[in-house]
PDB file of C-alpha atoms and ligand atoms in Angstrom:
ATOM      1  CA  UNK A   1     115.144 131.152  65.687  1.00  0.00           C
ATOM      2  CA  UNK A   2     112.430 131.288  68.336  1.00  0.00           C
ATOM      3  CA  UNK A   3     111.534 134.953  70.376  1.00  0.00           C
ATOM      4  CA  UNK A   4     112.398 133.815  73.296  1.00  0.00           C
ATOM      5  CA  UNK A   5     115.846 132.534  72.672  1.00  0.00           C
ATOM      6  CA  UNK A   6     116.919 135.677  70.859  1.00  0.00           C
ATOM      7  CA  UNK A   7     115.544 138.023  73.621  1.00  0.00           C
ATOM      8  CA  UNK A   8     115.553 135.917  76.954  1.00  0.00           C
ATOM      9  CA  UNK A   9     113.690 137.690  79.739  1.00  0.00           C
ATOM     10  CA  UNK A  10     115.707 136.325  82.663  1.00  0.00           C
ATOM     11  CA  UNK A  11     119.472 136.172  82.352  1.00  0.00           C
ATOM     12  CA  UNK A  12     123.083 138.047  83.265  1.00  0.00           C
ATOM     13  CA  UNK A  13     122.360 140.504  80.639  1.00  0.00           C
ATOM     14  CA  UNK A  14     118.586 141.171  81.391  1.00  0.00           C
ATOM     15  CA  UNK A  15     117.294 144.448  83.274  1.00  0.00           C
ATOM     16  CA  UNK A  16     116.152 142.182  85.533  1.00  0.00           C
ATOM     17  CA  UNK A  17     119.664 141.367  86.408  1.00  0.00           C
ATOM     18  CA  UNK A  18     120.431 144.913  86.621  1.00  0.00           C
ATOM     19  CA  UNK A  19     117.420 145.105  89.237  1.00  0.00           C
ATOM     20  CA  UNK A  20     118.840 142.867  91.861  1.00  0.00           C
ATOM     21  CA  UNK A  21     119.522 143.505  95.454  1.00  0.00           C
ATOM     22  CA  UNK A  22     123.371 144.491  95.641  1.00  0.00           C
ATOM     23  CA  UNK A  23     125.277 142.916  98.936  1.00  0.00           C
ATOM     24  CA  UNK A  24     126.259 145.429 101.463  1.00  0.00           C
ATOM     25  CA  UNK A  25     130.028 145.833 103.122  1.00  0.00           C
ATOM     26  CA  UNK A  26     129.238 142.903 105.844  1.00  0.00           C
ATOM     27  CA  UNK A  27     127.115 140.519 103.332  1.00  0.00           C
ATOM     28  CA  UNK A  28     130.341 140.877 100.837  1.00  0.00           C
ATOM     29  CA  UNK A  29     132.555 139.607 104.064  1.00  0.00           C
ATOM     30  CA  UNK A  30     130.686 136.698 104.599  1.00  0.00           C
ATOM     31  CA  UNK A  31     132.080 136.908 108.242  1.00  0.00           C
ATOM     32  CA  UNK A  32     128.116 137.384 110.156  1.00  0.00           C
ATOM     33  CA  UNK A  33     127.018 134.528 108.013  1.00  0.00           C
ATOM     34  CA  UNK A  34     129.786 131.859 109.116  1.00  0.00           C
ATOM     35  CA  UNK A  35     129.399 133.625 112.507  1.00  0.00           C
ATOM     36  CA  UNK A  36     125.972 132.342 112.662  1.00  0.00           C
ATOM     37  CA  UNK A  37     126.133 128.806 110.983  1.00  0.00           C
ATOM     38  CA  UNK A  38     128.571 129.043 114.201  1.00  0.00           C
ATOM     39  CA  UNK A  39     126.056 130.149 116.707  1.00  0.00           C
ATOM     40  CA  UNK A  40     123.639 127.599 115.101  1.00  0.00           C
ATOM     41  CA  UNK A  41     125.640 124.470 115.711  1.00  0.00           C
ATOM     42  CA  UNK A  42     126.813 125.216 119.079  1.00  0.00           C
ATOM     43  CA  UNK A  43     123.126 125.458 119.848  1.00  0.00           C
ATOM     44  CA  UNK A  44     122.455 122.124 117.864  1.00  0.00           C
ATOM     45  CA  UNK A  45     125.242 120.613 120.405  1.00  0.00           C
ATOM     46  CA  UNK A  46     123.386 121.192 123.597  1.00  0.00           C
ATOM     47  CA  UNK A  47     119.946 119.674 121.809  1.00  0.00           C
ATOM     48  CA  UNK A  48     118.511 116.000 122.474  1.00  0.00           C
ATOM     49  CA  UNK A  49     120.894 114.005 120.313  1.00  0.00           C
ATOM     50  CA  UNK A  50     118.240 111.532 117.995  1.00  0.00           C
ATOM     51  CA  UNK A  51     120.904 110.117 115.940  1.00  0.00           C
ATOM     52  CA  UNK A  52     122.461 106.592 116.887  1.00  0.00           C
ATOM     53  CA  UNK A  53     126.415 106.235 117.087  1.00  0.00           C
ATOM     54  CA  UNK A  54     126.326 102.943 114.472  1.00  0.00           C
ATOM     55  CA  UNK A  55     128.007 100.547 114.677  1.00  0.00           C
ATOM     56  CA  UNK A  56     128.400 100.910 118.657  1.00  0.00           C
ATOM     57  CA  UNK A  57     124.697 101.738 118.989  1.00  0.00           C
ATOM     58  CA  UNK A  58     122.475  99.211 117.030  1.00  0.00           C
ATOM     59  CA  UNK A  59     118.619 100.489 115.676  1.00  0.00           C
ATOM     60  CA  UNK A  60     116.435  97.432 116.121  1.00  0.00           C
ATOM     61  CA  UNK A  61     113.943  98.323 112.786  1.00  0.00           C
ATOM     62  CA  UNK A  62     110.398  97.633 113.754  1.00  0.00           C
ATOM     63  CA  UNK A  63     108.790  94.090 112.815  1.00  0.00           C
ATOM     64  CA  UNK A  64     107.251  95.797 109.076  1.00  0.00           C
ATOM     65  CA  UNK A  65     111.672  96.279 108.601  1.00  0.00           C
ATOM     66  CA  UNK A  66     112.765  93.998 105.408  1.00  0.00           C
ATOM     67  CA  UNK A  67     115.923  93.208 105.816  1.00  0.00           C
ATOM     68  CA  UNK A  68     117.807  90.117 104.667  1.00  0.00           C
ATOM     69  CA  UNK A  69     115.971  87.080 103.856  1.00  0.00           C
ATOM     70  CA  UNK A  70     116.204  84.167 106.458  1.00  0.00           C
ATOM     71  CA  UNK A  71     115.396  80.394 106.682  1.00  0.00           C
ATOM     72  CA  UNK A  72     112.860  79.551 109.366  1.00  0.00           C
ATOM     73  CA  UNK A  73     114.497  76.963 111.592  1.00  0.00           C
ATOM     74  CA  UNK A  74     111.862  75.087 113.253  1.00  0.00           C
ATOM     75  CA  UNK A  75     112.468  72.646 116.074  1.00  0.00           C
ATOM     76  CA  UNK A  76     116.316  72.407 114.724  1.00  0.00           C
ATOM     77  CA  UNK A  77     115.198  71.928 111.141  1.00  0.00           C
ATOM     78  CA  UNK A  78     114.459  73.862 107.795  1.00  0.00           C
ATOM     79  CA  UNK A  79     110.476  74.434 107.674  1.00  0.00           C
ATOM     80  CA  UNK A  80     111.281  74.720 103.463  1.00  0.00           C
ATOM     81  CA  UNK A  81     110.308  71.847 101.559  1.00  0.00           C
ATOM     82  CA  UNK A  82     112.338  72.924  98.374  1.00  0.00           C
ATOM     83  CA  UNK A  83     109.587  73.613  96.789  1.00  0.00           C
ATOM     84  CA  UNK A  84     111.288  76.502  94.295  1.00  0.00           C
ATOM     85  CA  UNK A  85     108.487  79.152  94.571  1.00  0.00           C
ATOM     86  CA  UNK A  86     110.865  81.623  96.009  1.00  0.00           C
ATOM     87  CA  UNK A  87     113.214  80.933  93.689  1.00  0.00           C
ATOM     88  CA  UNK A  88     110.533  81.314  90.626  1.00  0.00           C
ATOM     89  CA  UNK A  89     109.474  84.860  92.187  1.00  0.00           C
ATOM     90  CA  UNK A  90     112.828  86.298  93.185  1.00  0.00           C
ATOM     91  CA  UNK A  91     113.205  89.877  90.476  1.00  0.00           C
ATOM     92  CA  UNK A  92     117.057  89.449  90.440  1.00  0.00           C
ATOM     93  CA  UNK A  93     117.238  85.289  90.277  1.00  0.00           C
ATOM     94  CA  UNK A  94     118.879  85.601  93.741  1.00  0.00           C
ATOM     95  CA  UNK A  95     117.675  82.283  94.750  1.00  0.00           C
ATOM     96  CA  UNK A  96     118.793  78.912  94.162  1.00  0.00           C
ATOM     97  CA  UNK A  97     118.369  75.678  95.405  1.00  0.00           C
ATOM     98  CA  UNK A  98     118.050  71.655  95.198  1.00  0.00           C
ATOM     99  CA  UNK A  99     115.560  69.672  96.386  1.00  0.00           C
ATOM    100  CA  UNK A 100     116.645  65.801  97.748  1.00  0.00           C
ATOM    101  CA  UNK A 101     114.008  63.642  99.966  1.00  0.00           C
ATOM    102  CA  UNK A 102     114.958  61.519 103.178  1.00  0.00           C
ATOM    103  CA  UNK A 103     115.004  57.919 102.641  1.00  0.00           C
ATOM    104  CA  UNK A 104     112.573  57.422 106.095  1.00  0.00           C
ATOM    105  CA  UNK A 105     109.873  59.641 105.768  1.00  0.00           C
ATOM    106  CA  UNK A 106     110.159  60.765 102.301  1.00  0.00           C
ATOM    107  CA  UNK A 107     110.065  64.226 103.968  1.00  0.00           C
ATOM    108  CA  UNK A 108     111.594  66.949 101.174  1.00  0.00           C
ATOM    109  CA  UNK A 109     114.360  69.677 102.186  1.00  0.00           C
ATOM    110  CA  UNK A 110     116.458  71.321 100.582  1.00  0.00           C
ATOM    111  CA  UNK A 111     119.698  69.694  99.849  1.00  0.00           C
ATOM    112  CA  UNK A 112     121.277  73.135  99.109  1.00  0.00           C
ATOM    113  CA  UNK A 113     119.811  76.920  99.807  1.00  0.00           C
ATOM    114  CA  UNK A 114     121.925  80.160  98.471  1.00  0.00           C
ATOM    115  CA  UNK A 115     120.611  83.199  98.278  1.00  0.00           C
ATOM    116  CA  UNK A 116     122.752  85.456  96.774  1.00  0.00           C
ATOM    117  CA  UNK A 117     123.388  89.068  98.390  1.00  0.00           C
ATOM    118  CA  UNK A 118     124.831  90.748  96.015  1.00  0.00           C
ATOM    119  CA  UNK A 119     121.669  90.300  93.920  1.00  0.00           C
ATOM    120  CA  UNK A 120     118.499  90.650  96.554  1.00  0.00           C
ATOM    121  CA  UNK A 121     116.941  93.818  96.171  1.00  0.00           C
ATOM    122  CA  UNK A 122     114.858  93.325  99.691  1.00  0.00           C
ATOM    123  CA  UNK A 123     111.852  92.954  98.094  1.00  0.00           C
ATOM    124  CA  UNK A 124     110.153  90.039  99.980  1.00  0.00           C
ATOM    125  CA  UNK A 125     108.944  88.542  97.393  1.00  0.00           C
ATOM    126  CA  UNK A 126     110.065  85.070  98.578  1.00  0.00           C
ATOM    127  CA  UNK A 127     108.479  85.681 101.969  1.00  0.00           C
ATOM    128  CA  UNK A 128     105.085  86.227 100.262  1.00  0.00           C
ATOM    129  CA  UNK A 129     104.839  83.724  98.031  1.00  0.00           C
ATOM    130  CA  UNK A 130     106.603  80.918 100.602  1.00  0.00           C
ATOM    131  CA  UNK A 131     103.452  78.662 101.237  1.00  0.00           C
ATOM    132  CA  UNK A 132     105.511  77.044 104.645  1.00  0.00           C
ATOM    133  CA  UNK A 133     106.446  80.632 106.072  1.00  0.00           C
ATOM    134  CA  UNK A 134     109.820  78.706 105.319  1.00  0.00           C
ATOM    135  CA  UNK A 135     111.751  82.467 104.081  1.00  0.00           C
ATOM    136  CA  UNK A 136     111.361  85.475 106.105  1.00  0.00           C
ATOM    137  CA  UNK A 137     112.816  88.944 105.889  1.00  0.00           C
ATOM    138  CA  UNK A 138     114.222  89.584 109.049  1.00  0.00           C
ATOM    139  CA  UNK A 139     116.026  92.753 111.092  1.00  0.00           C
ATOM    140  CA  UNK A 140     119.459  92.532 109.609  1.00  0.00           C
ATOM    141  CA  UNK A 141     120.544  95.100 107.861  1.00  0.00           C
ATOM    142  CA  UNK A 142     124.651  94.820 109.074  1.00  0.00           C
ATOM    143  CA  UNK A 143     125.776  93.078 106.196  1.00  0.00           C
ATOM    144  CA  UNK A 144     129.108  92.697 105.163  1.00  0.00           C
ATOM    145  CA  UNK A 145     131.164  91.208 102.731  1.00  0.00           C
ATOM    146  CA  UNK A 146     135.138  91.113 102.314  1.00  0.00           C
ATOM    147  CA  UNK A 147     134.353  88.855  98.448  1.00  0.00           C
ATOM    148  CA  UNK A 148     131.967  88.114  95.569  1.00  0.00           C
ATOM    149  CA  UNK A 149     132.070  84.476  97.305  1.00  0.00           C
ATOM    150  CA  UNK A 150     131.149  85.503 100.549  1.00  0.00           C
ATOM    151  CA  UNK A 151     127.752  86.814  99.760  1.00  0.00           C
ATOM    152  CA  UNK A 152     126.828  83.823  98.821  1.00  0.00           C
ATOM    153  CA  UNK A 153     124.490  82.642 102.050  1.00  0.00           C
ATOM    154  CA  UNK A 154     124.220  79.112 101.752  1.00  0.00           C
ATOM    155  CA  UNK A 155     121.795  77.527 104.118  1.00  0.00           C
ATOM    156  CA  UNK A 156     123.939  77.270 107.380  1.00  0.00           C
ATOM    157  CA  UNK A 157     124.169  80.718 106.950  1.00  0.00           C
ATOM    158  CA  UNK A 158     120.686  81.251 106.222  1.00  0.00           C
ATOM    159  CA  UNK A 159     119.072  79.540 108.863  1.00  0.00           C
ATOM    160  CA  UNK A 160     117.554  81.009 112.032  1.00  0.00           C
ATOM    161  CA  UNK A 161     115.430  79.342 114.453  1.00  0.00           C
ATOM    162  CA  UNK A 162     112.094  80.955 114.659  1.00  0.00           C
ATOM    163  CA  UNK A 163     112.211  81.854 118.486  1.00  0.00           C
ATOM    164  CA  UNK A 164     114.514  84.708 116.784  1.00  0.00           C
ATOM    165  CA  UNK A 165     112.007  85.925 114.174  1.00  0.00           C
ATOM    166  CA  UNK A 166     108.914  85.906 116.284  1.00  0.00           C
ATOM    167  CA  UNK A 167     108.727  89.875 115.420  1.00  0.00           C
ATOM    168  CA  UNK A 168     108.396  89.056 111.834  1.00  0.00           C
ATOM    169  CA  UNK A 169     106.310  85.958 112.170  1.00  0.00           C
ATOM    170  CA  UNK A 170     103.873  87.836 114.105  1.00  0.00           C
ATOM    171  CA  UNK A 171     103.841  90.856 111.932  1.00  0.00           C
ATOM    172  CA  UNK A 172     102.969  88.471 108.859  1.00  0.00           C
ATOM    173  CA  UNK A 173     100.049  86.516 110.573  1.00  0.00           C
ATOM    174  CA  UNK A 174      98.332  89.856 111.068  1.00  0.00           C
ATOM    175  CA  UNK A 175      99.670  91.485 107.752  1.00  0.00           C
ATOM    176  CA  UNK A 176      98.562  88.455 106.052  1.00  0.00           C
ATOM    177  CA  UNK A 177      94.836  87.869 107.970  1.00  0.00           C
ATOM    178  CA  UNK A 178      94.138  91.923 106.433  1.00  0.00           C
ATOM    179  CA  UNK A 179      94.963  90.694 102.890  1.00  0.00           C
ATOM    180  CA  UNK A 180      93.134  87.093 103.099  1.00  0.00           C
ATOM    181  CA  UNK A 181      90.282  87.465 105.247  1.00  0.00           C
ATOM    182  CA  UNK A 182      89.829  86.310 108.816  1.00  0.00           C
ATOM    183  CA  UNK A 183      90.204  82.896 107.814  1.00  0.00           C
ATOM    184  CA  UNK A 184      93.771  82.722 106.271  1.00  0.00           C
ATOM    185  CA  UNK A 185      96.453  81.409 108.883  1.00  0.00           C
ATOM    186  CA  UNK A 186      99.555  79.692 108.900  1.00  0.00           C
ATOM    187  CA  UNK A 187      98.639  76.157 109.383  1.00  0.00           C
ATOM    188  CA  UNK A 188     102.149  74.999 111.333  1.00  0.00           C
ATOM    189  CA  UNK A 189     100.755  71.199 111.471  1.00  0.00           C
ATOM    190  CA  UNK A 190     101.155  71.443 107.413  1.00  0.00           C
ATOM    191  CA  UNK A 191     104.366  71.700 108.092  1.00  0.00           C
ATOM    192  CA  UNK A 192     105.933  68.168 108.047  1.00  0.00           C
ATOM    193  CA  UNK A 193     109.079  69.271 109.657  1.00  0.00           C
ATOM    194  CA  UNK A 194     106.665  71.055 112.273  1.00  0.00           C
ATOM    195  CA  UNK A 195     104.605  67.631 112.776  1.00  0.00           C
ATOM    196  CA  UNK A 196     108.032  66.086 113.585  1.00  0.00           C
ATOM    197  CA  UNK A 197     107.915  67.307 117.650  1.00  0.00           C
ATOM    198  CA  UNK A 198     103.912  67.963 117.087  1.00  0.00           C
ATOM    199  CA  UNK A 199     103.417  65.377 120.044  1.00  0.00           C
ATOM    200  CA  UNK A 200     105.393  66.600 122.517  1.00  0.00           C
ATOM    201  CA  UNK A 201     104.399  70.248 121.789  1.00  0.00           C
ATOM    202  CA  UNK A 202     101.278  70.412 121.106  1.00  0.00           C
ATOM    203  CA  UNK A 203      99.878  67.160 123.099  1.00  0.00           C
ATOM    204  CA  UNK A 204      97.955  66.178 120.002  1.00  0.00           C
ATOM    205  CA  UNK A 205      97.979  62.460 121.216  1.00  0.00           C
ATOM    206  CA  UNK A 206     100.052  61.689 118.045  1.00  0.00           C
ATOM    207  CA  UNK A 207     103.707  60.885 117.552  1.00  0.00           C
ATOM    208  CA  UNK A 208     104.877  61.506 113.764  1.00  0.00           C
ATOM    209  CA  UNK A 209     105.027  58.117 113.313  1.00  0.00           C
ATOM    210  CA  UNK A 210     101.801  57.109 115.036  1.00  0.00           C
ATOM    211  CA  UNK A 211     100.585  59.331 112.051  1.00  0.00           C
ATOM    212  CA  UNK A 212     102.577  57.530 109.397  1.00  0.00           C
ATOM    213  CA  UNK A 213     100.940  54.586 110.775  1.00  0.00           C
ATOM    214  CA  UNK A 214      97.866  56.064 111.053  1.00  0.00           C
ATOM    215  CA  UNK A 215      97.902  57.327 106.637  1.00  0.00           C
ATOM    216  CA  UNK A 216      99.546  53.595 105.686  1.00  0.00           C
ATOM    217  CA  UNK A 217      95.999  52.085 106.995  1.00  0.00           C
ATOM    218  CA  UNK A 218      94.140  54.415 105.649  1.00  0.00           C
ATOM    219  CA  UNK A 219      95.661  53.961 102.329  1.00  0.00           C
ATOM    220  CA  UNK A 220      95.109  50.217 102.574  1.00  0.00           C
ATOM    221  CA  UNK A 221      91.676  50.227 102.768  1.00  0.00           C
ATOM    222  CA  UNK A 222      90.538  49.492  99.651  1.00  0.00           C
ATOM    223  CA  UNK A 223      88.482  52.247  97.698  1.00  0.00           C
ATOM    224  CA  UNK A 224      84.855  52.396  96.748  1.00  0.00           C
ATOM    225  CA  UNK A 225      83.762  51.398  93.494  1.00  0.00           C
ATOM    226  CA  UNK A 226      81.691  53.926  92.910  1.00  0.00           C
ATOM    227  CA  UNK A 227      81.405  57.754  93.765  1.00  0.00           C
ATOM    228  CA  UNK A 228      78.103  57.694  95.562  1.00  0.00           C
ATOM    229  CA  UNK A 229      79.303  54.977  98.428  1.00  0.00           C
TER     230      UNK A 229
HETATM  231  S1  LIG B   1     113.957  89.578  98.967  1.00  0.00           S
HETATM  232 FE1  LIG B   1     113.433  89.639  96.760  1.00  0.00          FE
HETATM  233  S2  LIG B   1     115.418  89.733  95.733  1.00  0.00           S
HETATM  234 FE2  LIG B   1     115.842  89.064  97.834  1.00  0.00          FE
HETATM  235  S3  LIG B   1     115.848  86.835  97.725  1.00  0.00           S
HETATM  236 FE3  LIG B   1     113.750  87.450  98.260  1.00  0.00          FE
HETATM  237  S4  LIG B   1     112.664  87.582  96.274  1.00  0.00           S
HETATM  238 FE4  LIG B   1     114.863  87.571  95.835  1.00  0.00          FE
HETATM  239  S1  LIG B   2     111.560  78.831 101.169  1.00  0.00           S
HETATM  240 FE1  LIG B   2     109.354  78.474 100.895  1.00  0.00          FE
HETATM  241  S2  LIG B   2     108.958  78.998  98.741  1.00  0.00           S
HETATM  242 FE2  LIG B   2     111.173  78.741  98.969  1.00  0.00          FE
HETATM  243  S3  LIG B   2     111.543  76.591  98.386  1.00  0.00           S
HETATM  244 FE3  LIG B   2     111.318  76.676 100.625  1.00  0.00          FE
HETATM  245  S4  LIG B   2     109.153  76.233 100.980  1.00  0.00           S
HETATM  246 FE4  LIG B   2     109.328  76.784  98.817  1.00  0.00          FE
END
């Protein structure tokens, strides 16, 4: 057997033991201590209070906060195109999701969004690979379920319009800009559900389906025969 487990230097049996400070009458009454954690928190009561009374007092977390993942809502629609990025980059497979198309504009949403809560680890992930700015974390951390089933979010539940997330959406255009370079920015007119109201918002001249127009003629003119024309 080792040394230093048949003679250990530091135990209840050591000299060292034998060494230690013994308590005096008071110390052994333990009456001055508890009088003084007294003393100590009837000072702490007359102190600035810095703690909130949740759930009567609400913290609004700063605009870096990451709390539950919401759908952008953009002029009373989903910005997401159903694309399934999030989905393919959510750790815990909280995402899922079917695409569909409209039969006018051939415009993709999703025909079904769940994000399951019981499974998101808040990582935002799916907010930085989102190529729409379509899935954003947002302030809300008061979540509560009273069933498995009800932390399912589906995409009523999910959806936010972005007048309610401007925090967030500002925070990630400069977050973003640092990573990317100065010329990185979310281009909104991408967006087709953006382009939708792009006329009467941003006085661009063009209705959405002046621009449909606009892409049928230029795909019927016919193409060159050769790359140098
Ligand atoms: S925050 Fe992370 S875990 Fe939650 S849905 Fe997004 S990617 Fe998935
Ligand atoms: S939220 Fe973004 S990444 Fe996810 S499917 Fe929609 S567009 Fe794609």
């Amino acid at each position: 057997m080792a040394k230093n487990l048949e003679n250990p230097t530091v135990n209840a049996l050591s000299d060292n033991y034998k060494k230690e400070r013994k308590l005096n009458f008071l110390e052994k009454l333990y009456i001055p201590e508890i009088l003084k954690g007294l003393w100590y928190t009837l000072k702490q009561m007359f102190q600035p209070t810095f703690t909130l009374n949740y759930p009567e007092e609400k913290w609004d977390p700063p605009a870096i906060f990451r709390g539950r993942p919401v759908l952008v809502e953009d002029h009373g629609k989903e910005r997401c195109v159903a694309c399934g990025l999030c989905a393919r980059a959510c750790p815990p497979l909280a995402i899922s999701m079917q695409a569909k198309e409209t039969e006018d504009e051939k415009e993709r949403y999703p025909d079904f969004f769940e994000i399951n809560m019981l499974r998101c680890i808040y990582c935002g992930y799916c907010e930085e690979v989102c190529p729409e700015e379509a899935i954003v974390m947002s302030k809300d951390y008061d979540i509560v379920f009273e069933s498995r089933e009800d932390a399912i979010y589906d995409k009523e539940r999910l959806l936010v319009p972005k007048e309610d997330l401007e925090d967030r959406l500002e925070y990630l255009k400069n977050y973003r800009n640092q990573q990317f370079g100065s010329f990185w920015d979310f281009q909104e007119e991408n967006n087709i559900h953006s382009v939708r109201d792009r006329d009467r918002d941003w006085n661009t001249g063009l209705s959405l389906v002046d621009m449909i127009e606009q892409q049928k003629n230029n795909d019927s003119t016919p193409a060159s025969d050769s790359w140098s024309a």
